[in-house]
CSV table of C-alpha atoms and ligand atoms in Angstrom, one decimal:
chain,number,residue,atom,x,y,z
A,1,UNK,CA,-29.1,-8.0,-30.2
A,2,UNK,CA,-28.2,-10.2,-27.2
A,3,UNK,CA,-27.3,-8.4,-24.0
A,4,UNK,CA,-23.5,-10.1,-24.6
A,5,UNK,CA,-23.0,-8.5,-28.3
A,6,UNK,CA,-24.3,-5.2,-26.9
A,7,UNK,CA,-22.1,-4.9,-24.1
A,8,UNK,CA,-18.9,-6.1,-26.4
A,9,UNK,CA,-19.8,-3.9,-29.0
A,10,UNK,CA,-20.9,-0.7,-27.1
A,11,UNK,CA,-19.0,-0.9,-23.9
A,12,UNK,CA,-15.9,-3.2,-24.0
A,13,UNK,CA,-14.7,-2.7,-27.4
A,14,UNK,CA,-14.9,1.4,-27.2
A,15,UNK,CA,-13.2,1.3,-24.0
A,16,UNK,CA,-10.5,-1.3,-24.8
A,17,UNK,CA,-9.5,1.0,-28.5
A,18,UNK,CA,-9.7,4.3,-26.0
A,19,UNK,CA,-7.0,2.8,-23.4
A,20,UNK,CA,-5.0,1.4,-26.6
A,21,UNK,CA,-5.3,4.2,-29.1
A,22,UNK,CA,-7.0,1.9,-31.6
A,23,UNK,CA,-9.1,2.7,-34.3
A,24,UNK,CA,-11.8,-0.6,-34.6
A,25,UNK,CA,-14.4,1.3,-33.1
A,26,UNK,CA,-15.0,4.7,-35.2
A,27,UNK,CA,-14.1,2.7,-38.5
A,28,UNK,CA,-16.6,0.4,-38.0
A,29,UNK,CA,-19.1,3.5,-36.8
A,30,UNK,CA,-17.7,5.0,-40.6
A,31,UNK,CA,-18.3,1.8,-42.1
A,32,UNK,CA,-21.9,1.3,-41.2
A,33,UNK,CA,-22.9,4.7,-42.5
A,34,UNK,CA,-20.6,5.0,-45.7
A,35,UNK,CA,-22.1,1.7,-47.4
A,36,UNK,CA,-25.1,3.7,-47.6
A,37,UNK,CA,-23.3,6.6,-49.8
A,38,UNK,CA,-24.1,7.2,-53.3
A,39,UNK,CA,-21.9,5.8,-55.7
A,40,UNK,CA,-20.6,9.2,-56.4
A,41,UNK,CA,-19.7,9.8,-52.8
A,42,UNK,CA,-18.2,6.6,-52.1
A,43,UNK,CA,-15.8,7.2,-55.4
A,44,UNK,CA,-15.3,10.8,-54.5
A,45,UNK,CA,-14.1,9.2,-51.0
A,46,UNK,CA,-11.8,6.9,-52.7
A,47,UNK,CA,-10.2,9.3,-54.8
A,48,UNK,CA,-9.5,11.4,-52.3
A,49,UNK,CA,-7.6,8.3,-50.2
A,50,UNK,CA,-6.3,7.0,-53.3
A,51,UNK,CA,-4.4,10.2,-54.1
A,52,UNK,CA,-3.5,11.1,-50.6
A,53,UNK,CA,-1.6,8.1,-50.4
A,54,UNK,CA,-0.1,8.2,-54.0
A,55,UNK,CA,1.6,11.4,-51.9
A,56,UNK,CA,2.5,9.8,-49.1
A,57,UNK,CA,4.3,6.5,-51.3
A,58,UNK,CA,6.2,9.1,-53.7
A,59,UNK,CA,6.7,11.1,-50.4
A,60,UNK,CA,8.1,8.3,-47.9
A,61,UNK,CA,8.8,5.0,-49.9
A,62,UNK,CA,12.1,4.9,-51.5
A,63,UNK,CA,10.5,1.8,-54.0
A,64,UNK,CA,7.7,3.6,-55.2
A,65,UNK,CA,9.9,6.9,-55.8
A,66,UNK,CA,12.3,5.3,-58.1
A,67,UNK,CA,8.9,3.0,-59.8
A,68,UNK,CA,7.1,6.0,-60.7
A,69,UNK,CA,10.1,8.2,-61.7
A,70,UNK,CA,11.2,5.3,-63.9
A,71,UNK,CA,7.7,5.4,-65.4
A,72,UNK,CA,8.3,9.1,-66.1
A,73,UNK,CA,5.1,9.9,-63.3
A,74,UNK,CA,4.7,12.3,-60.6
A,75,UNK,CA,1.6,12.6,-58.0
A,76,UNK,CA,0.4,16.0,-59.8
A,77,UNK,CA,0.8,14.1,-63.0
A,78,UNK,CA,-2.7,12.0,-61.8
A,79,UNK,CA,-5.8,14.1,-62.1
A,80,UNK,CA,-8.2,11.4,-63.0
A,81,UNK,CA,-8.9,8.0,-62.6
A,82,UNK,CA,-7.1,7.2,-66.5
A,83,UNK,CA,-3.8,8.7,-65.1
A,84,UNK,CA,-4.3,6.3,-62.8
A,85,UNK,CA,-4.1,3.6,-65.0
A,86,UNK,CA,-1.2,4.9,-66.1
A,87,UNK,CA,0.7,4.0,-62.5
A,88,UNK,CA,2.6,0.6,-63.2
A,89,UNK,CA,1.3,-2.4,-60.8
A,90,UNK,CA,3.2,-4.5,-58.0
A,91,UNK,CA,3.8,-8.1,-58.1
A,92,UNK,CA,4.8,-10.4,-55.7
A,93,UNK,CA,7.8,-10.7,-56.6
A,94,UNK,CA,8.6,-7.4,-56.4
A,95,UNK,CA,7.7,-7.2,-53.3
A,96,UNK,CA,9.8,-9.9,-51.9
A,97,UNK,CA,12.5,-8.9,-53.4
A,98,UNK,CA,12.5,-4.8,-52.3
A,99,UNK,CA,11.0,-5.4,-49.2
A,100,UNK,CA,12.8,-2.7,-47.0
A,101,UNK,CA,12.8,-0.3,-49.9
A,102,UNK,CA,8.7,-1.1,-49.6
A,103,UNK,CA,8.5,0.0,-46.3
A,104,UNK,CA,7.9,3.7,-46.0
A,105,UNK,CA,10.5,6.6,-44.1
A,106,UNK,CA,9.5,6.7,-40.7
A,107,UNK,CA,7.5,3.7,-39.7
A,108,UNK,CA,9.7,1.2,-38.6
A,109,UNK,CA,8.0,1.4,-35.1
A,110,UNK,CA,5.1,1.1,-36.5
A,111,UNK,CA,5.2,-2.2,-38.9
A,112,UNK,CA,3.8,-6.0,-37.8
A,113,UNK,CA,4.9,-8.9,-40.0
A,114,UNK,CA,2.6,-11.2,-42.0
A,115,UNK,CA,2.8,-13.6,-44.8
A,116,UNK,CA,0.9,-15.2,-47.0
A,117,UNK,CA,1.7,-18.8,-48.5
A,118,UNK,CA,0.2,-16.7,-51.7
A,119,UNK,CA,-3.0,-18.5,-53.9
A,120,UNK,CA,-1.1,-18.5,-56.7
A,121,UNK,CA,2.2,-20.5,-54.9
A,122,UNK,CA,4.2,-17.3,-54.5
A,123,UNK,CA,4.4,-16.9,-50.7
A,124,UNK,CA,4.9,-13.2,-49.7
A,125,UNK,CA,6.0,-11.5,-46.9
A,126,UNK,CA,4.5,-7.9,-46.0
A,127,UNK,CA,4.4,-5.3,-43.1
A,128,UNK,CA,1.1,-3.3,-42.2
A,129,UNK,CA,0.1,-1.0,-39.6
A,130,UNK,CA,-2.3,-0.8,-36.7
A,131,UNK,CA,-4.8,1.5,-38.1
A,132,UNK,CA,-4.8,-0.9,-41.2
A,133,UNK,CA,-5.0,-3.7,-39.4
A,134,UNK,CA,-8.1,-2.0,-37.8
A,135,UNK,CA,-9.9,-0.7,-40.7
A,136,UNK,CA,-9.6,-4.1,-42.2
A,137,UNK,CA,-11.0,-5.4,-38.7
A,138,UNK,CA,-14.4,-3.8,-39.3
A,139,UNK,CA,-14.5,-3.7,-42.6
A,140,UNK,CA,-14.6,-7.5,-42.3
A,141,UNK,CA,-16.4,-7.4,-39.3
A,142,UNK,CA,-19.6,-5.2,-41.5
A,143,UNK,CA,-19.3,-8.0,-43.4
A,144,UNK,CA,-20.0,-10.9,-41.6
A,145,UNK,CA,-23.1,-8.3,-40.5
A,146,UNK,CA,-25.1,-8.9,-43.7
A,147,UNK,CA,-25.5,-11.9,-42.8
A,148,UNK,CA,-27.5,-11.2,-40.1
A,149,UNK,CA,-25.5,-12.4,-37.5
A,150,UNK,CA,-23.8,-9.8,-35.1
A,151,UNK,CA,-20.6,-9.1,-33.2
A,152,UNK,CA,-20.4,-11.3,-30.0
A,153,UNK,CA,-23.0,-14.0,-31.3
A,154,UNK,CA,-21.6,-17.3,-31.1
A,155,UNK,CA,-19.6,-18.3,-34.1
A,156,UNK,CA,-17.8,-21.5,-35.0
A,157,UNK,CA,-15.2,-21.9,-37.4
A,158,UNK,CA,-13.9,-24.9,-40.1
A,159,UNK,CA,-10.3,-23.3,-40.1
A,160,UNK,CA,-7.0,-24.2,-39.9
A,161,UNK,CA,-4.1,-24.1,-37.2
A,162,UNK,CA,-1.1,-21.8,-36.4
A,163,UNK,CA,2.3,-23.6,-38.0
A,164,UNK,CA,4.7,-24.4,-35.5
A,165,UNK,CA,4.3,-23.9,-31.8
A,166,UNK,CA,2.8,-20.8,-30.4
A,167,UNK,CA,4.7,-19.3,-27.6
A,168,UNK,CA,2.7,-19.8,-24.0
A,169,UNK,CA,1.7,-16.0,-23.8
A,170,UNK,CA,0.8,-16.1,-27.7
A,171,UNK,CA,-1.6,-18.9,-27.0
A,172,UNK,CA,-3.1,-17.3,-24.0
A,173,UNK,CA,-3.9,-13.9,-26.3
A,174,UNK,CA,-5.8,-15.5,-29.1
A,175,UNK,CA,-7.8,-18.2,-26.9
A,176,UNK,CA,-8.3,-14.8,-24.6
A,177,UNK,CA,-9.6,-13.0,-27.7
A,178,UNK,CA,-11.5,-16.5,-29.2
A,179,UNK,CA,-13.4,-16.3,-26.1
A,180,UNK,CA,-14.3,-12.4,-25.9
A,181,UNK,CA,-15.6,-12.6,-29.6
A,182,UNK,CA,-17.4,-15.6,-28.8
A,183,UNK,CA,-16.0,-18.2,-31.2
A,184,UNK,CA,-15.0,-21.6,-31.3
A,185,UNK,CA,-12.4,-22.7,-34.0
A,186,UNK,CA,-11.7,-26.3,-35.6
A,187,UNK,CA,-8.4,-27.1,-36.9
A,188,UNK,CA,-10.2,-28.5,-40.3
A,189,UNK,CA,-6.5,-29.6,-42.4
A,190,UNK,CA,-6.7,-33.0,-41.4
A,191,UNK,CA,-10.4,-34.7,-42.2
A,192,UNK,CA,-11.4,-37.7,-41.1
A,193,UNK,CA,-15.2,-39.0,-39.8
A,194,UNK,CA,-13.8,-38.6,-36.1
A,195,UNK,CA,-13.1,-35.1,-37.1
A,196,UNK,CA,-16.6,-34.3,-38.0
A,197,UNK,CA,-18.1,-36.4,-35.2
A,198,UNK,CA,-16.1,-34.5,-32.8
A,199,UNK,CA,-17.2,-31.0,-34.3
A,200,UNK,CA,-20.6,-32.0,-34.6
A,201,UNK,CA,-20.9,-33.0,-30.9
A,202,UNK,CA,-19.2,-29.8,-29.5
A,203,UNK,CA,-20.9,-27.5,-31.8
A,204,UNK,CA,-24.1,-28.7,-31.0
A,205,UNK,CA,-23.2,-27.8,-27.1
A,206,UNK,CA,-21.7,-24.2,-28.4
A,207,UNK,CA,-24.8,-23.1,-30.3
A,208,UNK,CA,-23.4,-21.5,-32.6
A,209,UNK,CA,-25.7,-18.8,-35.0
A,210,UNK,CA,-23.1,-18.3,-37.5
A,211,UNK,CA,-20.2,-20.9,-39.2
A,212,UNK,CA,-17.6,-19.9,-41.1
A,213,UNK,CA,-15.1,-21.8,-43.0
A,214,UNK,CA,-12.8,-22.6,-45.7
A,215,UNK,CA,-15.4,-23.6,-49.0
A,216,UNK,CA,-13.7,-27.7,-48.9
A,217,UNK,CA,-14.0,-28.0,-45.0
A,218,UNK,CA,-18.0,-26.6,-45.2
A,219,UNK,CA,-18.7,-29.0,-48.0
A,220,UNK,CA,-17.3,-32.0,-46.4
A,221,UNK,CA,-19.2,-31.6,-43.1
A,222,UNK,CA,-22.4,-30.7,-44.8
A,223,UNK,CA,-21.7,-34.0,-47.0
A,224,UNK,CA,-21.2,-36.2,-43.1
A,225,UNK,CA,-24.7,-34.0,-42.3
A,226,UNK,CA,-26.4,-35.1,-44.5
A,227,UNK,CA,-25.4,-38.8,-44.9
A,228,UNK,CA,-25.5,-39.7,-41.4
A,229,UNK,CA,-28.7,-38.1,-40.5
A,230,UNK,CA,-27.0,-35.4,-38.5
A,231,UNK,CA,-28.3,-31.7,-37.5
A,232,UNK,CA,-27.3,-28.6,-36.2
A,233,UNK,CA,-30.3,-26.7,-35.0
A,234,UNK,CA,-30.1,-22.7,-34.7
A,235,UNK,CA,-27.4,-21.7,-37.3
A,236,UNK,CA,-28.6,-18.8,-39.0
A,237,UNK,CA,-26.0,-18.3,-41.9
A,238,UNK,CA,-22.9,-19.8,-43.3
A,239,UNK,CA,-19.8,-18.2,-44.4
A,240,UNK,CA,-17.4,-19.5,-47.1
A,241,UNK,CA,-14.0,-18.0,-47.5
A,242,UNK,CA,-10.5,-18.7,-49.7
A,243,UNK,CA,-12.0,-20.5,-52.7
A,244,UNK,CA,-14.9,-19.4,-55.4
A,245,UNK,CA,-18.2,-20.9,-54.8
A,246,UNK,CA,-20.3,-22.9,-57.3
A,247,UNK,CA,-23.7,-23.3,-57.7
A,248,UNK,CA,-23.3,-27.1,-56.9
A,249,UNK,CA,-21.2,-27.0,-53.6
A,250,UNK,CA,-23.5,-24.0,-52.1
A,251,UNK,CA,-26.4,-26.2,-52.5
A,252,UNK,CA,-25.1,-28.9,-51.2
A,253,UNK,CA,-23.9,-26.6,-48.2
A,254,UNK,CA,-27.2,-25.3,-47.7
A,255,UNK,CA,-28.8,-28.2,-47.9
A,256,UNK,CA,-26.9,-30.1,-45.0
A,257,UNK,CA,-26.6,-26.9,-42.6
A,258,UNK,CA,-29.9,-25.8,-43.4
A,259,UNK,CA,-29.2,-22.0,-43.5
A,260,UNK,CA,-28.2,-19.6,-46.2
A,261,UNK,CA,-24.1,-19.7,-47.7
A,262,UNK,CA,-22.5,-16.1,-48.0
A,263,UNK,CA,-19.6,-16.0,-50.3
A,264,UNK,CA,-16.7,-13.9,-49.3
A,265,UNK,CA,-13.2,-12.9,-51.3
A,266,UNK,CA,-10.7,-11.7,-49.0
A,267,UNK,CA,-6.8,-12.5,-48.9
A,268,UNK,CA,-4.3,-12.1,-46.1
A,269,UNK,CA,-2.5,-9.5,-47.7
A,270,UNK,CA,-5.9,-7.1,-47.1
A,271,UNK,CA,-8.4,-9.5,-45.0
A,272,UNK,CA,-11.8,-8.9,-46.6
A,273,UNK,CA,-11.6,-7.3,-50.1
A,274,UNK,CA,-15.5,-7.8,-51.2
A,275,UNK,CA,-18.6,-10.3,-49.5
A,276,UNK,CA,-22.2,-10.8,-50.5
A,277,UNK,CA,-25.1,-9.2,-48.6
A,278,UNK,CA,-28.2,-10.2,-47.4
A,279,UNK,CA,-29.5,-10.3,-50.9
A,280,UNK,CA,-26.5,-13.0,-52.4
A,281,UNK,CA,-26.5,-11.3,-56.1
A,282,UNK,CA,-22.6,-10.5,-56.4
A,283,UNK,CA,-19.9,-9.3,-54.0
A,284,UNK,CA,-19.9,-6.0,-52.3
A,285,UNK,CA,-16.3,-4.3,-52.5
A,286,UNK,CA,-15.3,-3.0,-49.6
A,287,UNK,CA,-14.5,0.0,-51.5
A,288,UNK,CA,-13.8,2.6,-48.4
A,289,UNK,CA,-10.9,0.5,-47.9
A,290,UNK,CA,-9.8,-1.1,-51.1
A,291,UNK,CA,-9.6,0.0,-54.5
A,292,UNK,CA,-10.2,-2.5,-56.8
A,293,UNK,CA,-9.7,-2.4,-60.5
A,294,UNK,CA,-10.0,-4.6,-63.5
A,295,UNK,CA,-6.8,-4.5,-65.3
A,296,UNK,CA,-9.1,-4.5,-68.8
A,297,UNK,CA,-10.4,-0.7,-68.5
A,298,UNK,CA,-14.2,-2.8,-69.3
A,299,UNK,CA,-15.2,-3.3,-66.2
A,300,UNK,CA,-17.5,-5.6,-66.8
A,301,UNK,CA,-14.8,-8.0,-68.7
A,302,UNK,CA,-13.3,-10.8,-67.0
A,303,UNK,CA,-9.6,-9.9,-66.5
A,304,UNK,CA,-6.9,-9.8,-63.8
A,305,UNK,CA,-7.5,-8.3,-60.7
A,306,UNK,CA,-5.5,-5.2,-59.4
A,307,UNK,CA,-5.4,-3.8,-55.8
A,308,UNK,CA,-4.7,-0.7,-53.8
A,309,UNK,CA,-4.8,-1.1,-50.0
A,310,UNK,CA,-6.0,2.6,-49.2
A,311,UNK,CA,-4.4,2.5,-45.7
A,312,UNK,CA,-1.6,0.7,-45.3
A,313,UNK,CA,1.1,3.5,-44.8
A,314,UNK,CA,3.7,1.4,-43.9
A,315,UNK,CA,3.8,-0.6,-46.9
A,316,UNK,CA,1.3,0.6,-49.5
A,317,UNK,CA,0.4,-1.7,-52.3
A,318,UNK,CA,-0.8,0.1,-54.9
A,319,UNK,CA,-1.8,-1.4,-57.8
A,320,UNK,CA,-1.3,-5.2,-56.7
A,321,UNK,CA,-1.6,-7.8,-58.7
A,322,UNK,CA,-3.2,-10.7,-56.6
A,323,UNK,CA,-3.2,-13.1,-59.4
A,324,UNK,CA,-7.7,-13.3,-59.3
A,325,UNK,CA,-9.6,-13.0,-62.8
A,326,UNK,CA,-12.7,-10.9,-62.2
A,327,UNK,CA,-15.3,-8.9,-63.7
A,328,UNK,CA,-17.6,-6.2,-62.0
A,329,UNK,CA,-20.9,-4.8,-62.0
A,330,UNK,CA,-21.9,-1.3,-62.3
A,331,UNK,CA,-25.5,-2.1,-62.0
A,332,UNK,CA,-27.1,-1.0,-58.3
A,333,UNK,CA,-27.8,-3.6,-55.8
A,334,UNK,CA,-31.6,-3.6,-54.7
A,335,UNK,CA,-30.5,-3.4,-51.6
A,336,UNK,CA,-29.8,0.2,-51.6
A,337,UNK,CA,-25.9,0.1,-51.0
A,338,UNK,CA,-23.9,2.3,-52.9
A,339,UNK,CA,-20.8,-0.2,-52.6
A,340,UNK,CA,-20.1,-2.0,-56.0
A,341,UNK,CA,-20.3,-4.9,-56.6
A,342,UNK,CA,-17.7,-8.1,-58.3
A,343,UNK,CA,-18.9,-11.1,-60.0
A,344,UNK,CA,-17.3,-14.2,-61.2
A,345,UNK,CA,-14.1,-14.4,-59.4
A,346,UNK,CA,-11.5,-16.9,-60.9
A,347,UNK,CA,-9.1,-18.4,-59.2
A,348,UNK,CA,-7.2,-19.9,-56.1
A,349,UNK,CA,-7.3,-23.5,-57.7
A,350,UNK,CA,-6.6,-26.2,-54.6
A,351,UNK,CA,-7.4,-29.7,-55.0
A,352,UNK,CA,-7.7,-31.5,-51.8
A,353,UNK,CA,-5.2,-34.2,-51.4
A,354,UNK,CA,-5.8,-37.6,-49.6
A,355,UNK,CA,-4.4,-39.6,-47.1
A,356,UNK,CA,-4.1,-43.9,-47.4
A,357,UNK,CA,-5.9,-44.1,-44.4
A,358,UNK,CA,-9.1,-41.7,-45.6
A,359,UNK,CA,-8.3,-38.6,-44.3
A,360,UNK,CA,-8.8,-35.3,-46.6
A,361,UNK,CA,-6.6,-32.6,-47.0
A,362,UNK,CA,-8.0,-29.3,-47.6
A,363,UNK,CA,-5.4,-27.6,-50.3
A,364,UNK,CA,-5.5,-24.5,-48.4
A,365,UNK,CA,-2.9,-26.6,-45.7
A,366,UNK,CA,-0.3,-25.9,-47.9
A,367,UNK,CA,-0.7,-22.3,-48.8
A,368,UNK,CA,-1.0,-22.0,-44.5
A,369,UNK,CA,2.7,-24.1,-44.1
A,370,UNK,CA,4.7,-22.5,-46.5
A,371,UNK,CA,4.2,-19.2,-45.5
A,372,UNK,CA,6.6,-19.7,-43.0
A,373,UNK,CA,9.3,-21.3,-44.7
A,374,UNK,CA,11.2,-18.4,-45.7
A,375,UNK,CA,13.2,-20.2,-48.5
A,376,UNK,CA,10.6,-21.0,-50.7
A,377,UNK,CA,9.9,-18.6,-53.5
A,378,UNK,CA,7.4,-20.6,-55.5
A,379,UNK,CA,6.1,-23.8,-55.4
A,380,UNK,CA,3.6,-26.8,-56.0
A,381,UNK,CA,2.6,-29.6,-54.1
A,382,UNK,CA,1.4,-33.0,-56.3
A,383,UNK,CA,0.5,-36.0,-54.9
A,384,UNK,CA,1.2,-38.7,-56.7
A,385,UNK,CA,-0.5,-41.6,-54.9
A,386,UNK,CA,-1.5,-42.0,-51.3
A,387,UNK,CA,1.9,-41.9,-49.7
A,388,UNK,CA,3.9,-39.9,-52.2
A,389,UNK,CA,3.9,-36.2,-52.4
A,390,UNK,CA,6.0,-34.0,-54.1
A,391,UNK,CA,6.4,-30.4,-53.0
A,392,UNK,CA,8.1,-28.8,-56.3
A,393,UNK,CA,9.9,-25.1,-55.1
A,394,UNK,CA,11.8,-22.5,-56.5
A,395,UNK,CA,13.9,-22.2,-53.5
A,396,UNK,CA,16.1,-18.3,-52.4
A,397,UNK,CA,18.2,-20.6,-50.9
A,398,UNK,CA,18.6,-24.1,-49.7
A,399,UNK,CA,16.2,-25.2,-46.7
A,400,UNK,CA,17.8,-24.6,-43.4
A,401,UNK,CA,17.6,-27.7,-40.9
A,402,UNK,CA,14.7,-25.7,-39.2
A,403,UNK,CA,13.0,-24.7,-42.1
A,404,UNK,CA,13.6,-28.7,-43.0
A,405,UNK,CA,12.1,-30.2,-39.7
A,406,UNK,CA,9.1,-27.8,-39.9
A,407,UNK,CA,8.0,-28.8,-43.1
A,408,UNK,CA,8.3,-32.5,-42.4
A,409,UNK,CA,6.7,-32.3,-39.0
A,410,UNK,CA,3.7,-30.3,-40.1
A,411,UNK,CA,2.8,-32.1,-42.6
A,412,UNK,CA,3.5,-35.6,-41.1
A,413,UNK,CA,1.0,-33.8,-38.1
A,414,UNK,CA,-1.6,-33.0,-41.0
A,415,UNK,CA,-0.8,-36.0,-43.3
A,416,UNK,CA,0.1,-39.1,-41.1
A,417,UNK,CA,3.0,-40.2,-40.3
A,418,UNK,CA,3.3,-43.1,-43.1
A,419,UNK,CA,3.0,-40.3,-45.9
A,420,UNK,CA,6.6,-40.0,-48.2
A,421,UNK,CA,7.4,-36.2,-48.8
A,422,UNK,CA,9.5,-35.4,-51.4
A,423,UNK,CA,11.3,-31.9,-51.5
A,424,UNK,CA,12.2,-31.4,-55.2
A,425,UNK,CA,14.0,-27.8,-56.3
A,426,UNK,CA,13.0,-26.7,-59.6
A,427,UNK,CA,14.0,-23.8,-62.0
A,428,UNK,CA,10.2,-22.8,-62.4
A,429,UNK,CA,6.6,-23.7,-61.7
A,430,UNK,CA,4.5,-24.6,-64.7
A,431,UNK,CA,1.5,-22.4,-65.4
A,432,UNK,CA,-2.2,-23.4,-66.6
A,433,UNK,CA,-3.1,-22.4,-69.4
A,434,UNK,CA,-5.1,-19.7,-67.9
A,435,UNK,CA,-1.8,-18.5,-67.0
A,436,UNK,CA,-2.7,-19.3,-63.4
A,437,UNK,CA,-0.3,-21.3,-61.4
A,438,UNK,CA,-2.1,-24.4,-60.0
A,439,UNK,CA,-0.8,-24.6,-56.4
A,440,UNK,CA,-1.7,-28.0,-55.3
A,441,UNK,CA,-2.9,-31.0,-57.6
A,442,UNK,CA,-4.9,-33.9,-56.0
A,443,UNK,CA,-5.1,-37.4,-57.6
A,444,UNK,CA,-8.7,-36.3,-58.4
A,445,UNK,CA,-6.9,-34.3,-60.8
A,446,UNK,CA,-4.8,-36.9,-62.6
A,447,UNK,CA,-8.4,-39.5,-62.7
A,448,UNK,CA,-9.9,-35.9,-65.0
A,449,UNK,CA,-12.2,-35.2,-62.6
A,450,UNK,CA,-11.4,-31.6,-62.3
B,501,ZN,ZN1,-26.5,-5.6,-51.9
C-alpha cells in the first residue's frame, strides 16, 4: 500500500466520518470481514436486516402499509424466506407515482434526492439516506479492491458529465473530493480521435493503476490503442460498469490496455449491486447490503431480477423490479468468499449513436440527460440518420421552457450543433420482444448489425 492510500484510508477518512457522524469507515471495516462468512452466516445476516426493515416499512411508510395490507400480509405473517416471496414487488412506476407516500414517517430531514434516467427508459426519482449512501460507499469501494487496486491509488475514469451547470461551490466539492480519492475523470459522451488523443496524453502523465468506465467508452479507446500503436504503461486492472460484458469486447479491452477487465453490475438506485473478484468466474453480490432474488424461485434460471436495498430507511425498496434478467449460482467460488455469486446478466440494451462529423455517442448519454427532465415518464431515443434524432416520450406533462432548453443544449453540447432533435410525445414505448424496452437504437441497428 502506498504511503498516500494508507494515510487516506487509516487516518483521513476515520477522522473526517468521526467529525461528520458518517458511517464509511466501520462499514467498510464490516465489509472486509463479512465476505469471508459462510454462506449460512451471510444469509442468517440478511434475514435478520431483511425482516427488521420489513418492520420498519409496515411501521413508518404509509405506501408499503396499505401494499401489504392490500396483499392481506403482515410482518409476523413472514417466517421464512417463501413468505417472502409472497411480498408483492415495486416498480418504477410505482414509485414515481407515490413518491411521498414512499418516504418513511420521520425522515424528512434525513432524505437526498437522486434520479436515475432508468436502463429500461423509465427515469425514476428516489430519496436515500446517509448511512445508505455510506454502506453503498464501501460496499463499492470492497469492490473495486478485488481488483487489486486500493483506496487512494490513482484511478482514471471514461465517464460522463454532470447535466446542466453545477453551482460554483458544487464544483469546488466534487473536484475537492476527485482529488482526495485520487482520480481523474473524462467526460467520454462525445467521442471523437481528439478525445482519445487528449486522454491518452494526460493519462499517461496521471499514472493511473486502475481505469474504470462505461463498457462502449473502454472499448473505443482500447480500439484507438491498439490501432495507433499507442500504450499506457502501469495499469493494473480495468473496470467496466452499466452494460453486460461479452466475451468479444473484454478481449478486445484487454488486449489494447494490457491488464485484466472486471465486470461490475451496479445501478444508481443502489450503486454496486454485485462485481467479479480476483478470480473473474461470475459476480459477487454484495449481499450484506442487497438482497437479490430471481423472480423464478430456480435460482439458477434466467428470469427477472428483484431487489431489496437492506438500508435505505428513508425510502426502502423492497422487492424492486430493476428490469435485468439474471440467473445465479449457488456453487462456491474458489476463492473462499461466502458471497454468492450472479451469472449472465441481461439487459440495459444502448446502441451508440453517431454524429455526421465522426463522433460516437455512448447510449448511456441519454439515460444521464433525462434524468433531469422531470416531465418525461418513458422514452426512446432513435436516430434516424446522422442529423435526425427522434427522442419518443411518454411525457407527465408538457416540457416546460427550461426543461425544453436543457434538453436541446445538452445534447447539441454532446451531439454538435448541426444535429436535428425531434421531441415526439407518444401514448407508449414499444417493447422487444424480450419484453425489455430498448432505450436508444443506433443506425447500427437499422443496417442488422445488432
Ligand atoms: Zn470469488
Amino acid at each position: 500500500m502506498s504511503a498516500y492510500s494508507f494515510v487516506l484510508q487509516n487516518i483521513f477518512l476515520p477522522c473526517h466520518n468521526l467529525v461528520r457522524g458518517r458511517h464509511y469507515v466501520g462499514r467498510r471495516r464490516f465489509l472486509e470481514e463479512s465476505q469471508w462468512w459462510s454462506p449460512d452466516e451471510l444469509e442468517a445476516f440478511q434475514w435478520r436486516e431483511a425482516t427488521a426493515l420489513l418492520r420498519h416499512a409496515w411501521k413508518c411508510v404509509p405506501y408499503y402499509r396499505k401494499k401489504f395490507e392490500q396483499a392481506g400480509l403482515r410482518p409476523q405473517d413472514i417466517r421464512g424466506w417463501a413468505d417472502w416471496r409472497r411480498l408483492p414487488t415495486l416498480t418504477r412506476e410505482e414509485i414515481n407515482a407515490n413518491r411521498k407516500e414512499l418516504c418513511a414517517e420521520g425522515y424528512a430531514d434525513k432524505l437526498s434526492p437522486h434520479a436515475t434516467g432508468g436502463s429500461s427508459g423509465v427515469p425514476t426519482r428516489f430519496y436515500i439516506t446517509e448511512l445508505s449512501y455510506d454502506w453503498r460507499t464501501a460496499a463499492t469501494q470492497r469492490a473495486y479492491g478485488w481488483t487489486g487496486c486500493t483506496l487512494g491509488e490513482r484511478a482514471v475514469y471514461l465517464w460522463g458529465a454532470p447535466i446542466g451547470e453545477l453551482r460554483l461551490l458544487q464544483a469546488l466539492k466534487t473536484k475537492a473530493y476527485e482529488f482526495v480519492q485520487r482520480q481523474l475523470i473524462f467526460n467520454t459522451f462525445s467521442q471523437d480521435d481528439q478525445l482519445w488523443v487528449r486522454i491518452h496524453e494526460r493519462t499517461l502523465r496521471y499514472k493511473p493503476r486502475l481505469i474504470v468506465g462505461y463498457v462502449s467508452s473502454l472499448l473505443q479507446f482500447a480500439r484507438f490503442l491498439k490501432q495507433t500503436g499507442r500504450e499506457l504503461p502501469g495499469v493494473k486492472a480495468v473496470i467496466a460498469a452499466a452494460e453486460p460484458v461479452y466475451t468479444a469486447a473484454r478481449e478486445e479491452i484487454e488486449a489494447g490496455l494490457h491488464a485484466p477487465l472486471f465486470n461490475t453490475y451496479g445501478a444508481r438506485e443502489f450503486k454496486s449491486i454485485a462485481a467479479e473478484c480476483e478470480l473473474r468466474d461470475g459476480l459477487h453480490i454484495n449481499s450484506e447490503n442487497i438482497l437479490l432474488e430471481t423472480s423464478d424461485p430456480r435460482p439458477e434460471a434466467v428470469s427477472e431480477l428483484l431487489i431489496t436495498d437492506l438500508h435505505n430507511y428513508g425510502m426502502p425498496f423492497i422487492r424492486y423490479r430493476i428490469g435485468d434478467l439474471g440467473a445465479l449460482d449457488p456453487s462456491p467460488c474458489a476463492c473462499g468468499r461466502g458471497l454468492p455469486r450472479i451469472r449472465s446478466i441481461e439487459g440495459r440494451v444502448l446502441d451508440m449513436l453517431r454524429t455526421a462529423d465522426g463522433r460516437i455517442i455512448p447510449g448511456e448519454f441519454f439515460p444521464h440527460l433525462l434524468k433531469d427532465i422531470p416531465e418525461v415518464r418513458a422514452y426512446q431515443v432513435e436516430q434516424k440518420s446522422l442529423d435526425h434524432i427522434i427522442v419518443s416520450a411518454v411525457l407527465f406533462a408538457p416540457l416546460s421552457d427550461k426543461s425544453a432548453a436543457l434538453l436541446d443544449r445538452e445534447i447539441k453540447k454532446v451531439c454538435g450543433p448541426e444535429l436535428k432533435i425531434e421531441l415526439k410525445p407518444v401514448a407508449q414505448i414499444p417493447r422487444l420482444a424480450s419484453g425489455k424496452q430498448r432505450v436508444t437504437v443506433g443506425l447500427d441497428h437499422h443496417a442488422g448489425k445488432n
